[in-house]
XYZ file of C-alpha atoms in Angstrom:
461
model
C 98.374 101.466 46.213
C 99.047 98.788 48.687
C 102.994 98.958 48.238
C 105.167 99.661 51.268
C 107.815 102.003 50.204
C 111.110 101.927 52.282
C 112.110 104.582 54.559
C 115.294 104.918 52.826
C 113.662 105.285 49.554
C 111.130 107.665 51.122
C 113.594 109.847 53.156
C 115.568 110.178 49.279
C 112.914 111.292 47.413
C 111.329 114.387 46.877
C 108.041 114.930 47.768
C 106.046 114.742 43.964
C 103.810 118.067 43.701
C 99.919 116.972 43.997
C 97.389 119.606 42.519
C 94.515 119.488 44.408
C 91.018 121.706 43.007
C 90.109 125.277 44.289
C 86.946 123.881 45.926
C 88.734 120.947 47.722
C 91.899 122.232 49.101
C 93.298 119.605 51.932
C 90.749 116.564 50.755
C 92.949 113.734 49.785
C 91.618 110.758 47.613
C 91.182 107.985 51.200
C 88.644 110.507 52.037
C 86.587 110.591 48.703
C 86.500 106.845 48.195
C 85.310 106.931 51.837
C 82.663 109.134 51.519
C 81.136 107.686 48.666
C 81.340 104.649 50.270
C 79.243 105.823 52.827
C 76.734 107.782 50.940
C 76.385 104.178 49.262
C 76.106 101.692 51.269
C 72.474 101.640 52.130
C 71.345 103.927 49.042
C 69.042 102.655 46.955
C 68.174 104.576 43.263
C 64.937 103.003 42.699
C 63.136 104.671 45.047
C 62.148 108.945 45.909
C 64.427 110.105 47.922
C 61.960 111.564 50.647
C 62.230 111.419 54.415
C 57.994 111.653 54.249
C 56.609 109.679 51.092
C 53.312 112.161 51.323
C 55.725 114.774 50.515
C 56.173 116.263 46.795
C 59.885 116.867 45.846
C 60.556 119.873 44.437
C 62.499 119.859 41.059
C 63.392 122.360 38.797
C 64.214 122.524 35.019
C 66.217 124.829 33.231
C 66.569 124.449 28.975
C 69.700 126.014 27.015
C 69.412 125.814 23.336
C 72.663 125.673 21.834
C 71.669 124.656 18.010
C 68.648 124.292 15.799
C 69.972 121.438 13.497
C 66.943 121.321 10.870
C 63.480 122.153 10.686
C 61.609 119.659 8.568
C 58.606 121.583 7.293
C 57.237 118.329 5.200
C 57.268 116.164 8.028
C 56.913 118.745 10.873
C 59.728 118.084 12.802
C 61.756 120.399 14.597
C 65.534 118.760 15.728
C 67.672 120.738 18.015
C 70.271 120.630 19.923
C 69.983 121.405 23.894
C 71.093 121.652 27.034
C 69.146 120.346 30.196
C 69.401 121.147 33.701
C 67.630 119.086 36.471
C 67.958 120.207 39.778
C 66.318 118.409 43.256
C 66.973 117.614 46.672
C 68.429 113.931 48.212
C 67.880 113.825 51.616
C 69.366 110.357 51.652
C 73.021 112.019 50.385
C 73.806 114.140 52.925
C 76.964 114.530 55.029
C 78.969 116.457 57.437
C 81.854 118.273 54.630
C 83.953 118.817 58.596
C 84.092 114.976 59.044
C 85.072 114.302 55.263
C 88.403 116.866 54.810
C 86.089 119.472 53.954
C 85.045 117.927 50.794
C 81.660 119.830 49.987
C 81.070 118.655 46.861
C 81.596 115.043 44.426
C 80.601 114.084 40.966
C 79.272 110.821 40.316
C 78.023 109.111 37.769
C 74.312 109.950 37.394
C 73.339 105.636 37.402
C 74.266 106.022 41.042
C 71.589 108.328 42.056
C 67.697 108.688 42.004
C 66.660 110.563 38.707
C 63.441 111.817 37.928
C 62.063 110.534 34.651
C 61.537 114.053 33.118
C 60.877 113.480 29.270
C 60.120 115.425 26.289
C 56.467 114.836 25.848
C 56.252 115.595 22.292
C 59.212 113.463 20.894
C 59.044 112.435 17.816
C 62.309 110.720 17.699
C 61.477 106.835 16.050
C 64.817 105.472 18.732
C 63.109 107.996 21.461
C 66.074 108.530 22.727
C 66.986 110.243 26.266
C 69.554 112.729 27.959
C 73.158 111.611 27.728
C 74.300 109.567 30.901
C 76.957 112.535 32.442
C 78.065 112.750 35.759
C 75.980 114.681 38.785
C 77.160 117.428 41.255
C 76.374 116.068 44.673
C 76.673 118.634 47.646
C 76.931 117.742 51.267
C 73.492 119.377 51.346
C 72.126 116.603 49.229
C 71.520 119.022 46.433
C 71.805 117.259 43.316
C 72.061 119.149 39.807
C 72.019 117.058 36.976
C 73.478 118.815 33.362
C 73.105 116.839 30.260
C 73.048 117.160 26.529
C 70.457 115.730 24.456
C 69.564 116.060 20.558
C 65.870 116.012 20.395
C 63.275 115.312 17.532
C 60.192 117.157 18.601
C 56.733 117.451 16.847
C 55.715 120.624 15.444
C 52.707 122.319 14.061
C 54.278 124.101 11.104
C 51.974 126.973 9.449
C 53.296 127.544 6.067
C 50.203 130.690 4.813
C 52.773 133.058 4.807
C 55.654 131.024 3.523
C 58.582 132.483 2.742
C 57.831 134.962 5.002
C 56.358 132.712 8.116
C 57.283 132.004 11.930
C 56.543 128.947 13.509
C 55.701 128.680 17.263
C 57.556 125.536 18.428
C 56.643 123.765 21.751
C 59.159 121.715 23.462
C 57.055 119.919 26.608
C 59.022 118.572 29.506
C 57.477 116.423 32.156
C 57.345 113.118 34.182
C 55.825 110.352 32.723
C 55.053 108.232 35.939
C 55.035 110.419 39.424
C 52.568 112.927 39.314
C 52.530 116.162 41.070
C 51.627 114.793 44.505
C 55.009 113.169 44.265
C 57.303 115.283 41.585
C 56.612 119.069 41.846
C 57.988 120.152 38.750
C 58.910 123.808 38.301
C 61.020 125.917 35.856
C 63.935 127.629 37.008
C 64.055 130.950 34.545
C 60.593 132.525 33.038
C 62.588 131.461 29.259
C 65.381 129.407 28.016
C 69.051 130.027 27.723
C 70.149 131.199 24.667
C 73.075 133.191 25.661
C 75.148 130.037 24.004
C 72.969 130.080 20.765
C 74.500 129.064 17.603
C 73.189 131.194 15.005
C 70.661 129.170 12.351
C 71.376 129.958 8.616
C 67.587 129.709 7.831
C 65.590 131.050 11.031
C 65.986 133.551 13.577
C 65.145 133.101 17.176
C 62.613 135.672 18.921
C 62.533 134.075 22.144
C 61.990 131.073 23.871
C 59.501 131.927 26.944
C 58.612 128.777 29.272
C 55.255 128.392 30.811
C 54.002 125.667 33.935
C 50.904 123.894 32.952
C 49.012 121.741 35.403
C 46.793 118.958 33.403
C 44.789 116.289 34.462
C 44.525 113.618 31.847
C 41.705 111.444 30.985
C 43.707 108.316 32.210
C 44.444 109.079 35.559
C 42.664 111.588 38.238
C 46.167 112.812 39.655
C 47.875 116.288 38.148
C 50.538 115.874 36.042
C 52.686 119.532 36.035
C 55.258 120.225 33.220
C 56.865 123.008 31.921
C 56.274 123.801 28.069
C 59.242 125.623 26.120
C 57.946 128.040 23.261
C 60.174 128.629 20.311
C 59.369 131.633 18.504
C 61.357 131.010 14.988
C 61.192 133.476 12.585
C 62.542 132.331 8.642
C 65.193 134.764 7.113
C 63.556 134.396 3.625
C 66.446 135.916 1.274
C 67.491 133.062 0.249
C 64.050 131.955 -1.352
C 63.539 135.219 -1.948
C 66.219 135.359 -4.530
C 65.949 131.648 -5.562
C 62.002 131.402 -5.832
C 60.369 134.574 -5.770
C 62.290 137.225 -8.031
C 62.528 134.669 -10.951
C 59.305 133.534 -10.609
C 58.341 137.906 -10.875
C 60.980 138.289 -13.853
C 59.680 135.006 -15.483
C 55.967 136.635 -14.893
C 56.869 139.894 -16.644
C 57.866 137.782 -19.907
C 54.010 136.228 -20.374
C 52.535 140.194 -21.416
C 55.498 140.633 -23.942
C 53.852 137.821 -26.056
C 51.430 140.274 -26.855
C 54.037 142.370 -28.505
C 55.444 140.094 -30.472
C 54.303 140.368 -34.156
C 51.845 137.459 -34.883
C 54.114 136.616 -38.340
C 56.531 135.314 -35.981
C 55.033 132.638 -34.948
C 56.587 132.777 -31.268
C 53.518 134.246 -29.802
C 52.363 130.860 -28.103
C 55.066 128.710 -28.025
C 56.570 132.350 -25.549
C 53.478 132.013 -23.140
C 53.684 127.745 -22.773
C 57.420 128.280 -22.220
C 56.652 130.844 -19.352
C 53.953 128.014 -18.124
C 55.803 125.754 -17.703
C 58.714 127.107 -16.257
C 56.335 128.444 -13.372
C 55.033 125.175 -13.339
C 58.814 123.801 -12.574
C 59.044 126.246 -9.587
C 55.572 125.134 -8.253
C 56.970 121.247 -8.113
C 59.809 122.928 -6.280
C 57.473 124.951 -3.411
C 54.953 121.549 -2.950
C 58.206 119.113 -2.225
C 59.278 121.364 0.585
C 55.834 122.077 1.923
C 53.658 120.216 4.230
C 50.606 118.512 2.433
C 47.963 120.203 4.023
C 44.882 122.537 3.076
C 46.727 125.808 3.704
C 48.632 127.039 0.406
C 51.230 128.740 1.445
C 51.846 132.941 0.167
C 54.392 131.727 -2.750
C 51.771 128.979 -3.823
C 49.047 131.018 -4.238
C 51.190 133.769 -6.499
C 52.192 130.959 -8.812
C 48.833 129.599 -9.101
C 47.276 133.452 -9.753
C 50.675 133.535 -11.944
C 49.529 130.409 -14.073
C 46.303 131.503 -14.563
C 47.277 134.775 -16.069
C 49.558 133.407 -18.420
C 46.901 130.656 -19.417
C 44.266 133.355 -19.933
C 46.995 135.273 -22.045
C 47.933 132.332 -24.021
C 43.731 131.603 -24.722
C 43.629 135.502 -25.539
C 47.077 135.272 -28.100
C 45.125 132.640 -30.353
C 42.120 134.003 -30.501
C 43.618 137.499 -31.724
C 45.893 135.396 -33.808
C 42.771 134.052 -35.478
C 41.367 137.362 -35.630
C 45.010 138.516 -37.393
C 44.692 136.049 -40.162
C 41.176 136.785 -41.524
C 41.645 136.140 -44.997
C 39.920 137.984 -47.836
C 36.848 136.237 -47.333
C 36.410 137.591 -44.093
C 32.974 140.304 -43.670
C 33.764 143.393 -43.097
C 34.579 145.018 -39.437
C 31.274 146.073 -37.686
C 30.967 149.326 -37.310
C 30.812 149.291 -33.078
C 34.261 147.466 -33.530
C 35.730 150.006 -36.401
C 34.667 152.664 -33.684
C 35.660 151.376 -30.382
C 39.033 149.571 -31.586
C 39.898 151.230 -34.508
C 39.437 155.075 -33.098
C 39.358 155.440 -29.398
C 41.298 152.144 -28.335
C 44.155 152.297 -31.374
C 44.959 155.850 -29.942
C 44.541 154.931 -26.273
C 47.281 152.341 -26.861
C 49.318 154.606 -29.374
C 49.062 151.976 -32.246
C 49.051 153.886 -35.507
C 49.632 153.182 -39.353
C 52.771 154.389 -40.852
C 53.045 157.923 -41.747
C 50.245 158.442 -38.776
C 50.734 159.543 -35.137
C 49.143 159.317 -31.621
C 48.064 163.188 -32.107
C 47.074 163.306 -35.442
C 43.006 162.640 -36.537
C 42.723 159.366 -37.808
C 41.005 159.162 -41.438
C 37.598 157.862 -40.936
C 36.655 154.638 -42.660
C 36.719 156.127 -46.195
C 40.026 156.803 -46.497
C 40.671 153.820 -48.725
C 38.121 155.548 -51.295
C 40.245 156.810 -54.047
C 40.038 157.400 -57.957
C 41.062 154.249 -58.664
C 37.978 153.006 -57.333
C 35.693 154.236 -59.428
C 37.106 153.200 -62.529
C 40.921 152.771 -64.165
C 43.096 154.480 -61.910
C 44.643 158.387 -63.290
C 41.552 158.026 -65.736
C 38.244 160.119 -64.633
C 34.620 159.511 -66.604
C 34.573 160.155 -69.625
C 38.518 160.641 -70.234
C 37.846 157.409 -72.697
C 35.440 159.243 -74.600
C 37.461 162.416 -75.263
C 40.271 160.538 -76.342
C 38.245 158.832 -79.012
C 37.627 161.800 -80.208
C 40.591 162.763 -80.392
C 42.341 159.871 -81.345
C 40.538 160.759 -85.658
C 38.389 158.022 -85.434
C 34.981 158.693 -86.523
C 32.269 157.884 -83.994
C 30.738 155.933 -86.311
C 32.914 153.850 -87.187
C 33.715 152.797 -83.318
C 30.679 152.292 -82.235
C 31.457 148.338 -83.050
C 34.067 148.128 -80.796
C 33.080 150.434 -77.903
C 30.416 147.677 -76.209
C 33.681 144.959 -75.953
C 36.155 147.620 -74.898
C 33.757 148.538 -72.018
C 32.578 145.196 -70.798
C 36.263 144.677 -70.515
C 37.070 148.146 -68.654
C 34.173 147.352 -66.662
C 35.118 143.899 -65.529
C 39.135 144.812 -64.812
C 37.270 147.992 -62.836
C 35.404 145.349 -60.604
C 38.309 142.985 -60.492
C 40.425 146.147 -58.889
C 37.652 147.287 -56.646
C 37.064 144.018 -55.347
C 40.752 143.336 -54.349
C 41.094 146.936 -52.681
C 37.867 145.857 -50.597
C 39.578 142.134 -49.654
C 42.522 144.001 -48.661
C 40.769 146.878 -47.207
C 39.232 144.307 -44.525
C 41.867 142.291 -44.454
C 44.019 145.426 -43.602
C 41.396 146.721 -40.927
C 41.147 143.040 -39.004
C 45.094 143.052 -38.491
C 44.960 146.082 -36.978
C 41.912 145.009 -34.751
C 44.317 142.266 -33.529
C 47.036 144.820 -33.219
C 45.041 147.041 -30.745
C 44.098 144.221 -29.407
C 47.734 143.083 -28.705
C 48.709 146.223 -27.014
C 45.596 146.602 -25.389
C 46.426 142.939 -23.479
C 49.621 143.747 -23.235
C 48.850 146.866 -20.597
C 46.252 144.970 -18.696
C 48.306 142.154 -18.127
C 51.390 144.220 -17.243
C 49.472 145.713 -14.631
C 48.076 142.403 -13.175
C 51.444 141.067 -13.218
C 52.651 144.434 -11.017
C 49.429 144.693 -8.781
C 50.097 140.665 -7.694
C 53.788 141.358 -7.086
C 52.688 143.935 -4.890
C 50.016 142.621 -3.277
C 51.755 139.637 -2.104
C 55.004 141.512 -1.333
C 52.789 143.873 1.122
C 51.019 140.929 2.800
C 54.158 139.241 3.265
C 55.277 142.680 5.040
């Protein structure tokens, strides 16, 4: 440009091909620089463009949400990714499209223009950070529409009761932060946002994203102060904790009531219920890092902590029947509202039967360990001792010296045998106290374990 090409030069060459856009067919380049020359040179971007300064300028917003880049539950942050339209009237850049080539429309740099200072009112960004400085569409009307990407931080109120199965209401609030709405008249374009250019979220699932006007007066000044308020409705897709916290922490539950079945000689029964413990315990640390610290416990919290509990109350339960299994021969006897509750109805309420016994057969009552050998020698009845030392050819007489020894003797190996069928008589009815006991537990807390997993499985729902 400014090069005087010679005739000969120019009659030689070809014409070079110039591609000129759909909507500016005919406008050549002298006539752009000279309209935005024009437009320009008494334009100032400091100040509303008004013809009447009592007059509110109307502008419009319109929101696109392209990406939800991370919801930070702990610190309740919402960032996303979006797409903002602003849209007013210049009445200072306006021109006549017949006097410029036809050119009806330019973009420009948006530092050239007046912009209104619409900002997201609950940022929570620490750079607070604005719109991205892209160009403006500039009609000869003086319409101005103003597109720009931003990445904002915004501040939400997360409710985690129901978590994993929650949705969280996010508010994104857009509004001026100097003119009020005798100067900026600040509408919404569509009754929601855009998402027709949504990038599906991994973790949560839009609803809808409906947009409200709100007119507020503030305490500072006396003026209205219009915005337009964006609602989020985010639901979580909760199969992934669903299968990483929730069905082990239900199969890890389900392994506490087998420590009741375990046979107390194996010494596992309460090292089984503190491994369970704290293994719940480990997915509890996990819940409370993600989580919010606030007085709402969320769904999943409140299932381990009823899920702790149990097992504790199992584990108290396993050593006190353990105690009650190893009852020694010293032990008294079982009373008799214990041989008759546990030993007969709840032993065959919980199938738990002695060998060569079964759920349907009658039980022998508590005198079933009476035999012959109790009452003396065992195979010998009264008086077999007698007849035999009769038989045996030996006078009577001449016994009679040895009979008081032989049954002092008889008589003390008699008690000695009677009092060891007695120790192990107890000792035999006290394990199977704790057994009944065992299985007894062992139902209940199945059941609790079931009715919880239900229960918070249907309130989720």
């Amino acid at each position: 440009r400014g090069l005087a090409v010679p005739p000969a030069l120019a009659a030689a060459a070809p014409p070079a091909p110039v591609w000129v856009p759909a909507g500016c067919r005919g406008a050549q380049g002298r006539f752009a620089y000279k309209l935005l020359h024009d437009l320009f040179a008494n334009y100032s971007s400091a100040l509303r463009p008004v013809e009447d300064t009592d007059q509110a300028l109307n502008v419009t917003l319109q929101v696109t949400l392209s990406q939800i880049i991370d919801m930070d539950e702990r610190n309740q942050v919402l960032t996303s990714y979006l797409w903002v339209r602003q849209a007013w009237l210049d009445a200072h850049l306006t021109w006549d499209k017949d006097a410029y080539d036809g050119i009806d429309s330019i973009r420009i740099p948006s530092s050239y223009v007046w912009r209104p200072d619409i900002i997201l009112y609950n940022n929570a960004d620490d750079r607070f950070g604005g719109s991205m400085e892209t160009n403006v569409v500039l009609r000869s009307n003086g319409h101005i529409m103003w597109d720009s990407p931003a990445i904002t931080k915004s501040s939400c109120k997360v409710d985690v009761s129901y978590f994993p199965f929650d949705g969280q209401r996010c508010r994104l609030t857009f509004g001026s932060w100097t003119y009020n709405g005798n100067q900026i008249d600040l509408r919404n374009r569509l009754d929601a946002g855009d998402l027709t250019d949504f990038v599906e979220n991994v973790e949560w699932e839009v609803l809808g994203m409906p947009a409200t006007r709100n007119v507020i007066t503030y305490g500072c000044c006396s003026e209205p102060y219009p915005d337009v308020t964006y609602t989020l409705l985010l639901r979580r897709r909760a199969s992934f904790y669903i299968f990483n916290l929730l069905l082990p922490c239900i199969m890890v539950s389900f392994l506490a009531p087998l420590g009741f079945y375990l046979p107390a000689d194996s010494g596992e029964k309460v090292s089984l219920g503190v491994t369970v413990l704290l293994a719940l315990t480990v997915f509890q640390l996990l819940v409370a890092e993600s989580m919010p610290p606030s007085e709402s416990v969320p769904l999943i919290g409140k299932y381990y902590i009823a899920t702790m509990t149990m097992i504790t109350a199992s584990t108290a339960l396993t050593i006190f029947i353990m105690n009650v299994h190893h009852c020694g021969p010293g032990a008294r006897p079982v009373p008799p509202w214990a041989r008759r509750l546990i030993l007969h109805h709840m032993a065959r309420l919980c199938c738990v039967y002695e060998v060569g016994e079964s759920c349907k057969s009658p039980q022998r009552g508590p005198g079933r360990w009476a035999g012959r050998g109790d009452a003396g020698v065992p195979g010998e009845s009264p008086g077999e001792g007698e007849v035999g030392a009769e038989a045996g050819g030996c006078p009577r007489v001449h016994c009679l010296c040895h009979q008081d020894s032989l049954l002092k003797n008889v008589g003390y190996i008699a008690g000695c045998f009677r009092r060891h069928r007695a120790a192990q008589r107890r000792t035999s009815e006290w394990k199977k106290v704790a057994k009944v006991m065992d299985r007894f537990f062992m139902w209940i807390f199945f059941l609790m374990v079931f009715l919880m997993s239900v229960l918070v499985l249907g309130k989720a729902a």
